[in-house]
Short mmCIF file of C-alpha atoms in Angstrom, two decimals:
data_model
loop_
_atom_site.label_atom_id
_atom_site.label_comp_id
_atom_site.label_asym_id
_atom_site.label_seq_id
_atom_site.Cartn_x
_atom_site.Cartn_y
_atom_site.Cartn_z
CA PRO I 6 14.42 8.28 -21.55
CA GLU I 7 13.74 10.00 -18.24
CA ASP I 8 10.42 8.26 -17.55
CA VAL I 9 9.42 4.77 -18.64
CA SER I 10 5.92 3.46 -18.08
CA THR I 11 4.40 0.07 -18.90
CA ASN I 12 0.66 -0.53 -19.08
CA LEU I 13 -0.27 -4.23 -19.00
CA ASN I 14 -3.97 -3.76 -19.88
CA ASN I 15 -4.89 -7.11 -21.44
CA TYR I 16 -1.66 -8.96 -20.65
CA SER I 17 -1.39 -11.32 -17.72
CA VAL I 18 2.24 -12.49 -17.67
CA ILE I 19 5.59 -10.65 -17.71
CA THR I 20 8.87 -12.52 -17.53
CA VAL I 21 12.16 -10.74 -16.78
CA ASN I 22 15.33 -12.76 -17.40
CA GLY I 23 18.98 -11.90 -16.82
CA ASN I 24 20.68 -8.57 -16.24
CA PHE I 25 17.86 -6.20 -15.47
CA THR I 26 17.73 -3.31 -13.01
CA LEU I 27 14.45 -1.63 -12.19
CA LYS I 28 15.14 1.51 -10.18
CA ASP I 29 13.09 4.46 -8.95
CA SER I 30 15.39 7.42 -8.51
CA ASN I 31 12.65 9.95 -7.68
CA THR I 32 12.11 9.69 -3.91
CA ALA I 33 9.81 12.73 -3.95
CA SER I 34 7.17 10.74 -5.86
CA ARG I 35 6.60 8.06 -3.18
CA ASN I 36 6.05 5.36 -5.76
CA ASN I 37 6.82 1.66 -5.58
CA VAL I 38 9.38 0.45 -8.06
CA LEU I 39 6.87 -2.21 -9.19
CA THR I 40 3.14 -2.40 -8.38
CA ILE I 41 1.23 -5.51 -9.43
CA GLY I 42 -2.57 -5.21 -9.64
CA GLU I 43 -4.12 -8.48 -10.78
CA GLU I 44 -1.28 -9.62 -13.02
CA GLN I 45 1.10 -12.55 -12.81
CA ILE I 46 4.77 -11.54 -12.80
CA THR I 47 7.80 -13.87 -12.94
CA PHE I 48 11.11 -12.26 -11.98
CA VAL I 49 14.25 -14.23 -12.95
CA GLY I 50 17.43 -12.43 -11.92
CA GLY I 51 18.00 -8.71 -11.99
CA VAL I 52 17.64 -6.01 -9.32
CA ILE I 53 14.70 -3.99 -7.99
CA THR I 54 16.05 -1.01 -6.07
CA GLY I 55 15.55 2.63 -5.07
CA GLY I 56 11.83 2.48 -4.23
CA TYR I 57 10.36 4.90 -1.69
CA SER I 58 6.68 4.40 -0.96
CA PHE I 59 4.00 3.86 1.68
CA ASN I 60 3.48 0.11 1.07
CA GLY I 61 6.12 -2.00 -0.65
CA GLY I 62 9.03 0.26 -1.41
CA GLY I 63 10.37 -2.28 -3.91
CA VAL I 64 7.41 -4.47 -4.90
CA CYS I 65 3.73 -4.08 -4.00
CA VAL I 66 1.73 -7.23 -4.80
CA ASN I 67 -1.96 -6.34 -4.48
CA SER I 68 -4.82 -8.73 -3.75
CA GLY I 69 -5.43 -11.02 -6.72
CA ALA I 70 -1.88 -10.62 -8.09
CA THR I 71 0.94 -13.19 -8.21
CA PHE I 72 4.69 -12.49 -8.09
CA THR I 73 7.21 -15.31 -8.46
CA MET I 74 10.85 -14.53 -7.68
CA ASN I 75 13.32 -16.99 -9.21
CA GLY I 76 16.57 -15.31 -8.23
CA GLY I 77 17.63 -11.70 -8.37
CA THR I 78 17.66 -9.06 -5.65
CA ILE I 79 15.18 -6.69 -4.06
CA ALA I 80 17.37 -4.26 -2.12
CA GLY I 81 17.77 -0.64 -1.10
CA ASN I 82 14.04 0.19 -0.91
CA THR I 83 12.09 2.09 1.78
CA ALA I 84 8.46 2.11 2.89
CA VAL I 85 7.63 5.32 4.76
CA ARG I 86 4.73 6.69 6.76
CA ALA I 87 1.85 8.16 4.77
CA ASP I 88 1.29 11.91 4.97
CA ASP I 89 -1.16 11.63 7.85
CA SER I 90 0.14 10.60 11.25
CA SER I 91 -2.31 7.84 12.20
CA GLU I 92 -0.86 4.61 13.58
CA ASN I 93 -2.51 2.65 10.72
CA ASN I 94 -0.51 4.49 8.08
CA LEU I 95 3.01 3.40 8.95
CA GLY I 96 5.14 2.25 6.01
CA ARG I 97 4.89 -1.51 5.48
CA GLY I 98 7.22 -3.80 3.54
CA GLY I 99 10.39 -1.94 2.63
CA GLY I 100 11.30 -4.62 0.09
CA VAL I 101 7.96 -6.36 -0.48
CA TYR I 102 4.37 -5.64 0.50
CA ALA I 103 2.44 -8.87 -0.09
CA GLY I 104 -1.30 -8.37 -0.38
CA GLY I 105 -1.60 -11.20 -2.95
CA THR I 106 0.57 -14.24 -3.62
CA PHE I 107 4.38 -14.01 -3.50
CA THR I 108 6.57 -17.07 -4.08
CA MET I 109 10.32 -16.79 -3.48
CA ASN I 110 12.26 -19.64 -5.09
CA GLY I 111 15.66 -17.98 -4.79
CA GLY I 112 17.42 -14.64 -4.68
CA ALA I 113 17.69 -12.08 -1.90
CA ILE I 114 15.50 -9.51 -0.18
CA SER I 115 18.10 -7.42 1.64
CA TYR I 116 18.98 -3.95 2.93
CA ASN I 117 15.43 -2.58 2.84
CA THR I 118 13.79 -0.37 5.49
CA ALA I 119 10.23 0.19 6.76
CA ALA I 120 8.40 0.94 9.99
CA ILE I 121 6.75 -2.49 9.79
CA GLY I 122 8.37 -5.42 7.95
CA GLY I 123 11.69 -4.02 6.80
CA GLY I 124 12.14 -6.83 4.28
CA VAL I 125 8.61 -8.19 3.83
CA SER I 126 5.14 -7.32 5.11
CA VAL I 127 2.45 -9.98 4.55
CA ARG I 128 -1.01 -8.45 4.83
CA GLU I 129 -4.73 -9.23 4.52
CA GLU I 130 -5.23 -12.77 3.27
CA ALA I 131 -1.94 -12.83 1.35
CA VAL I 132 0.39 -15.82 1.10
CA PHE I 133 4.19 -15.47 1.01
CA THR I 134 5.94 -18.78 0.32
CA MET I 135 9.72 -18.98 0.69
CA LYS I 136 11.20 -22.05 -0.98
CA GLY I 137 14.74 -20.73 -1.32
CA GLY I 138 16.89 -17.63 -1.17
CA GLU I 139 17.42 -15.33 1.77
CA ILE I 140 15.79 -12.45 3.59
CA SER I 141 18.55 -10.63 5.47
CA HIS I 142 19.96 -7.29 6.63
CA ASN I 143 16.59 -5.49 6.58
CA SER I 144 15.53 -2.92 9.18
CA ALA I 145 12.28 -1.95 10.83
CA VAL I 146 12.50 1.59 12.16
CA TYR I 147 9.81 4.08 13.00
CA ALA I 148 9.06 6.66 10.28
CA GLU I 149 8.63 10.09 11.86
CA GLY I 150 5.50 12.03 10.80
CA GLY I 151 4.72 12.53 7.13
CA SER I 152 8.27 13.56 6.34
CA GLY I 153 9.57 10.04 5.81
CA ASN I 154 12.54 10.69 8.08
CA ILE I 155 13.82 7.60 9.84
CA ASP I 156 14.07 7.68 13.63
CA ALA I 157 15.71 4.50 14.91
CA GLN I 158 14.92 5.46 18.51
CA GLU I 159 11.20 4.71 18.17
CA SER I 160 9.53 1.29 18.30
CA SER I 161 9.21 -0.83 15.17
CA ILE I 162 7.92 -4.26 14.14
CA GLY I 163 9.53 -7.07 12.12
CA GLY I 164 12.96 -6.16 10.78
CA GLY I 165 13.01 -9.10 8.37
CA VAL I 166 9.37 -10.17 8.04
CA ASN I 167 6.09 -9.00 9.56
CA VAL I 168 2.99 -11.17 9.10
CA GLY I 169 -0.33 -9.42 9.69
CA ASP I 170 -3.46 -11.32 8.67
CA GLY I 171 -1.71 -13.34 5.94
CA SER I 172 0.48 -16.46 5.85
CA PHE I 173 4.25 -16.90 5.65
CA ILE I 174 5.30 -20.40 4.62
CA MET I 175 8.90 -21.68 4.59
CA GLU I 176 9.65 -24.85 2.61
CA GLY I 177 12.90 -26.72 2.11
#
């Protein structure tokens, strides 16, 4: 099928195991590959790639939500500037935008791009806990205007991780 949509409604847990690729190939839509509202998601292996959005090109974990990463890869995603040009609307978290709870027990967050937090952006009162795995080869570059074009000449913040008002905890 061309479009696949999942509505969790009354469900609170999704578990993905093994060879699984979740990819957004429509960059015109500016959608995250995976947005988590108030659910609990466990990701075991697989790949999340191709996202192109304002916050969390790959995964957007909203306040009240929980995402646990037990292996797998979040790579090749981009967070771009919103359509208006205010400083507060720069793209955050190319791989992951953490507004809730994100626990990384293994895997890789790599080769993602955003204006702020190329790999990960930890916002509000969110908590990102890294117990294993790696965050590498991510880029923070300024997103020019509402076009989403990348201009590496401008200033940027946090190529790997940017922590705003939240917490980033490394264990192990």
